[in-house]
mmCIF file of C-alpha atoms in Angstrom:
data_model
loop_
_atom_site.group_PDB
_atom_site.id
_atom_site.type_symbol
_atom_site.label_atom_id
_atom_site.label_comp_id
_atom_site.label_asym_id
_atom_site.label_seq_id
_atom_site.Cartn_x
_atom_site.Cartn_y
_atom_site.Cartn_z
ATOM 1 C CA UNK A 1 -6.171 -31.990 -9.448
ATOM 2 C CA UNK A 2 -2.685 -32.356 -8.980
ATOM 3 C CA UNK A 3 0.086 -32.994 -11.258
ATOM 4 C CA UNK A 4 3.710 -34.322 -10.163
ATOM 5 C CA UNK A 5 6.668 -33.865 -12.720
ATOM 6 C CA UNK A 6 9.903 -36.133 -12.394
ATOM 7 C CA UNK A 7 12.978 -34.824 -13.732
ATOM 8 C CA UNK A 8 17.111 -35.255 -13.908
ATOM 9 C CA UNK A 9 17.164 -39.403 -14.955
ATOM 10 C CA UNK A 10 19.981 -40.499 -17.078
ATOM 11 C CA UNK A 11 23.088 -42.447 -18.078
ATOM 12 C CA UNK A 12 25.665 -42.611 -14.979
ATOM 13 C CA UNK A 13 28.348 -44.738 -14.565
ATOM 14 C CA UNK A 14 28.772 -47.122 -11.297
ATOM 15 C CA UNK A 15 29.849 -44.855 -8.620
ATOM 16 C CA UNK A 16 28.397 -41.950 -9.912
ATOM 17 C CA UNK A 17 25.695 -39.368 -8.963
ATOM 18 C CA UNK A 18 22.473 -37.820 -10.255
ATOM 19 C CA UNK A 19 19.965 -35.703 -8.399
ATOM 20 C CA UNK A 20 16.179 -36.401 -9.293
ATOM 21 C CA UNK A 21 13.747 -33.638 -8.772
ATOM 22 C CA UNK A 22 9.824 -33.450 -8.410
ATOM 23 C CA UNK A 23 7.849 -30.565 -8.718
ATOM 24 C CA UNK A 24 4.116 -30.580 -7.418
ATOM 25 C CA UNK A 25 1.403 -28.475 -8.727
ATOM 26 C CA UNK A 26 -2.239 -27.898 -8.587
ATOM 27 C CA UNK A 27 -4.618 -28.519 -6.139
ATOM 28 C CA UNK A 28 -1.466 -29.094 -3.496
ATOM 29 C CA UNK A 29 -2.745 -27.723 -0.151
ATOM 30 C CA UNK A 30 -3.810 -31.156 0.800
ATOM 31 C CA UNK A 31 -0.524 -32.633 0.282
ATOM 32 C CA UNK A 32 2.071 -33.018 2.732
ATOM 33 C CA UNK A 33 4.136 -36.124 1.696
ATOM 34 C CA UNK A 34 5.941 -37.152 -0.855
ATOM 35 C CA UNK A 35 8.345 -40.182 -2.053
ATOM 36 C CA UNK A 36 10.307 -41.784 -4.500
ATOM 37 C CA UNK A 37 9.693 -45.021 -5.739
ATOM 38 C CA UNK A 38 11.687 -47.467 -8.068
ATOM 39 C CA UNK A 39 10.455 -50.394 -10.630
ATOM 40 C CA UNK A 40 13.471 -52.151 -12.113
ATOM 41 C CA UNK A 41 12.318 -54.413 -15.526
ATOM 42 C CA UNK A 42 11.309 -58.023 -13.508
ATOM 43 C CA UNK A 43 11.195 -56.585 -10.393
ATOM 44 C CA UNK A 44 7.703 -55.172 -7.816
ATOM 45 C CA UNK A 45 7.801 -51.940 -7.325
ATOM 46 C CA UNK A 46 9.444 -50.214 -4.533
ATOM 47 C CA UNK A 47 9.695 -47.504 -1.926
ATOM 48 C CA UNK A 48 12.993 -45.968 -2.228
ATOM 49 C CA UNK A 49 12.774 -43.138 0.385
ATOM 50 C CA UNK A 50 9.846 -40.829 1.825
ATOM 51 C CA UNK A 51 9.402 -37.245 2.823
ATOM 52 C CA UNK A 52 6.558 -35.738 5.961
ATOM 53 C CA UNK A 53 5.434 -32.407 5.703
ATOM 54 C CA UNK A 54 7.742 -32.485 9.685
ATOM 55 C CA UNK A 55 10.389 -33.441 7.785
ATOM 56 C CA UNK A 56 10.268 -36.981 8.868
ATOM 57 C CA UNK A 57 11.845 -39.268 6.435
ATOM 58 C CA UNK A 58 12.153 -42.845 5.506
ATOM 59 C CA UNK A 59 14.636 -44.837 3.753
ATOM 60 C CA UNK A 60 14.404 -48.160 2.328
ATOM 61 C CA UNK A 61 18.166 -49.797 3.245
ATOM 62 C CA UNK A 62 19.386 -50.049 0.072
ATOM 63 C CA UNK A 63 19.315 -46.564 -0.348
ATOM 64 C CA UNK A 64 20.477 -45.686 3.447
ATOM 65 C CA UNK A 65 24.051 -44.048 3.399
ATOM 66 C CA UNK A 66 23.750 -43.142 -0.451
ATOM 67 C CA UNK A 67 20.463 -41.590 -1.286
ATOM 68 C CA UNK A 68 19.003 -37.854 0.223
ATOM 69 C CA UNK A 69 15.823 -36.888 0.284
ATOM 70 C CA UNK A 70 15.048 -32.953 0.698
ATOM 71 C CA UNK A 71 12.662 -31.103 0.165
ATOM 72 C CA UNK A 72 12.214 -27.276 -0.898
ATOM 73 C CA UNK A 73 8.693 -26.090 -0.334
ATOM 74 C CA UNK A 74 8.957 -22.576 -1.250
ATOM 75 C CA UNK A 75 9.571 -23.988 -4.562
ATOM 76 C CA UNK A 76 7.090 -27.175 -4.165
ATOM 77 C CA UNK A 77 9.660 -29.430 -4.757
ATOM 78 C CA UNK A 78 11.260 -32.538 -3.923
ATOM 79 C CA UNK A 79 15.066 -33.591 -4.576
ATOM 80 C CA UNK A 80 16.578 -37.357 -4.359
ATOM 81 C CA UNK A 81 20.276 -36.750 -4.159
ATOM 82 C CA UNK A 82 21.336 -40.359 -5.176
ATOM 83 C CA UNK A 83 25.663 -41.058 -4.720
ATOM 84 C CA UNK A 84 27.618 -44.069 -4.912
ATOM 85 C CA UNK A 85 25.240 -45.276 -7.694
ATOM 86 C CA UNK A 86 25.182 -49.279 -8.896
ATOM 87 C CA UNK A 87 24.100 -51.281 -11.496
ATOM 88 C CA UNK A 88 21.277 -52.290 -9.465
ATOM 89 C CA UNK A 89 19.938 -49.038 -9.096
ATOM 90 C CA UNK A 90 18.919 -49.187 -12.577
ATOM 91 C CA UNK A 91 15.239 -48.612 -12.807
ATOM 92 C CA UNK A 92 12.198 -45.837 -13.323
ATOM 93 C CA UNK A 93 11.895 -43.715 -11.218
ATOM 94 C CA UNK A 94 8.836 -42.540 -10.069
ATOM 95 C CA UNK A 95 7.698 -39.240 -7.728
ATOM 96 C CA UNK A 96 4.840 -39.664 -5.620
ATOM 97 C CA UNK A 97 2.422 -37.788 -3.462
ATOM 98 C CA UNK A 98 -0.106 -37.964 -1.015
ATOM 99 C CA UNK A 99 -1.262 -36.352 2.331
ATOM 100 C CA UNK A 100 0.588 -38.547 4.978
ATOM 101 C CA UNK A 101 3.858 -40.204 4.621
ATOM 102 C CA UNK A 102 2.705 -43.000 5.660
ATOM 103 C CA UNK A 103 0.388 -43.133 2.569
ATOM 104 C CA UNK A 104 3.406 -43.069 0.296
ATOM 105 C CA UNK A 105 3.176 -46.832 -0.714
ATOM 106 C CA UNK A 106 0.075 -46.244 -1.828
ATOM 107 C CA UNK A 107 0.171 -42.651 -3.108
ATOM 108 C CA UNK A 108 -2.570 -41.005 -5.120
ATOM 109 C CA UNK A 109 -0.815 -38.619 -7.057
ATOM 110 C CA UNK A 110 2.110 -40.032 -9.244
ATOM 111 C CA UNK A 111 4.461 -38.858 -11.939
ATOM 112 C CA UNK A 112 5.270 -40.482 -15.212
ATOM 113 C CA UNK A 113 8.695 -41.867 -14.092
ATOM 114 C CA UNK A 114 12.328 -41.059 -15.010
ATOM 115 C CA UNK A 115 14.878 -43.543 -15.957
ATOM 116 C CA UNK A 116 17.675 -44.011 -14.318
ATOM 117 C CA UNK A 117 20.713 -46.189 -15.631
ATOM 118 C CA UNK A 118 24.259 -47.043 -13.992
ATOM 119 C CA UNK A 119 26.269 -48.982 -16.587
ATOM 120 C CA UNK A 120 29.528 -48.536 -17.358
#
């Protein structure tokens, strides 16, 4: 079993920043990858940006240039630095996990989301 905790949503205004973090735990030897993913009210869900257990990451281009992905795994944890922050970048946030990076679309292990605004 393994259980994935988003934290660090909130209010920002446009412009702004906010750093999202994801902590893994359980039955975690298995897993290697992990992502963020986004689902704005209307909208599919969506890949935001990805993380290999190389290091190898992904970004989906509306988040190249502003968003970083890191990861810490001493700590078994996951960060999405997230500048330059819009109004469309208002959504839930969700922390996912899985094995391969390229599994992330499809992740098994997900968190219960975080919602971030940007409103002025």
């Amino acid at each position: 079993q393994v259980q994935v905790v988003e934290s660090g949503g909130g209010l920002v205004q446009p412009g702004g920043s906010l750093r999202l973090s994801c902590v893994v735990s359980g039955s975690i030897f298995s897993i290697s990858a992990m992502g963020w993913h986004r689902q704005a009210p209307g909208k599919e869900r969506e890949v935001v940006a990805a993380i290999g257990g190389g290091g190898t990451t992904f970004y989906a281009d509306s988040a190249k240039g502003r968003f970083t992905i890191s990861r810490d795994n001493a700590k078994d944890t996951m960060y999405l630095q997230m500048n330059s922050l819009k109004p469309e970048d208002t959504a839930v946030y969700y922390c996912a996990a899985d094995t391969d990076i390229l599994k992330i679309a499809t992740a098994e292990y997900w968190g219960q989301g975080t919602q971030v605004t940007v409103s002025s």
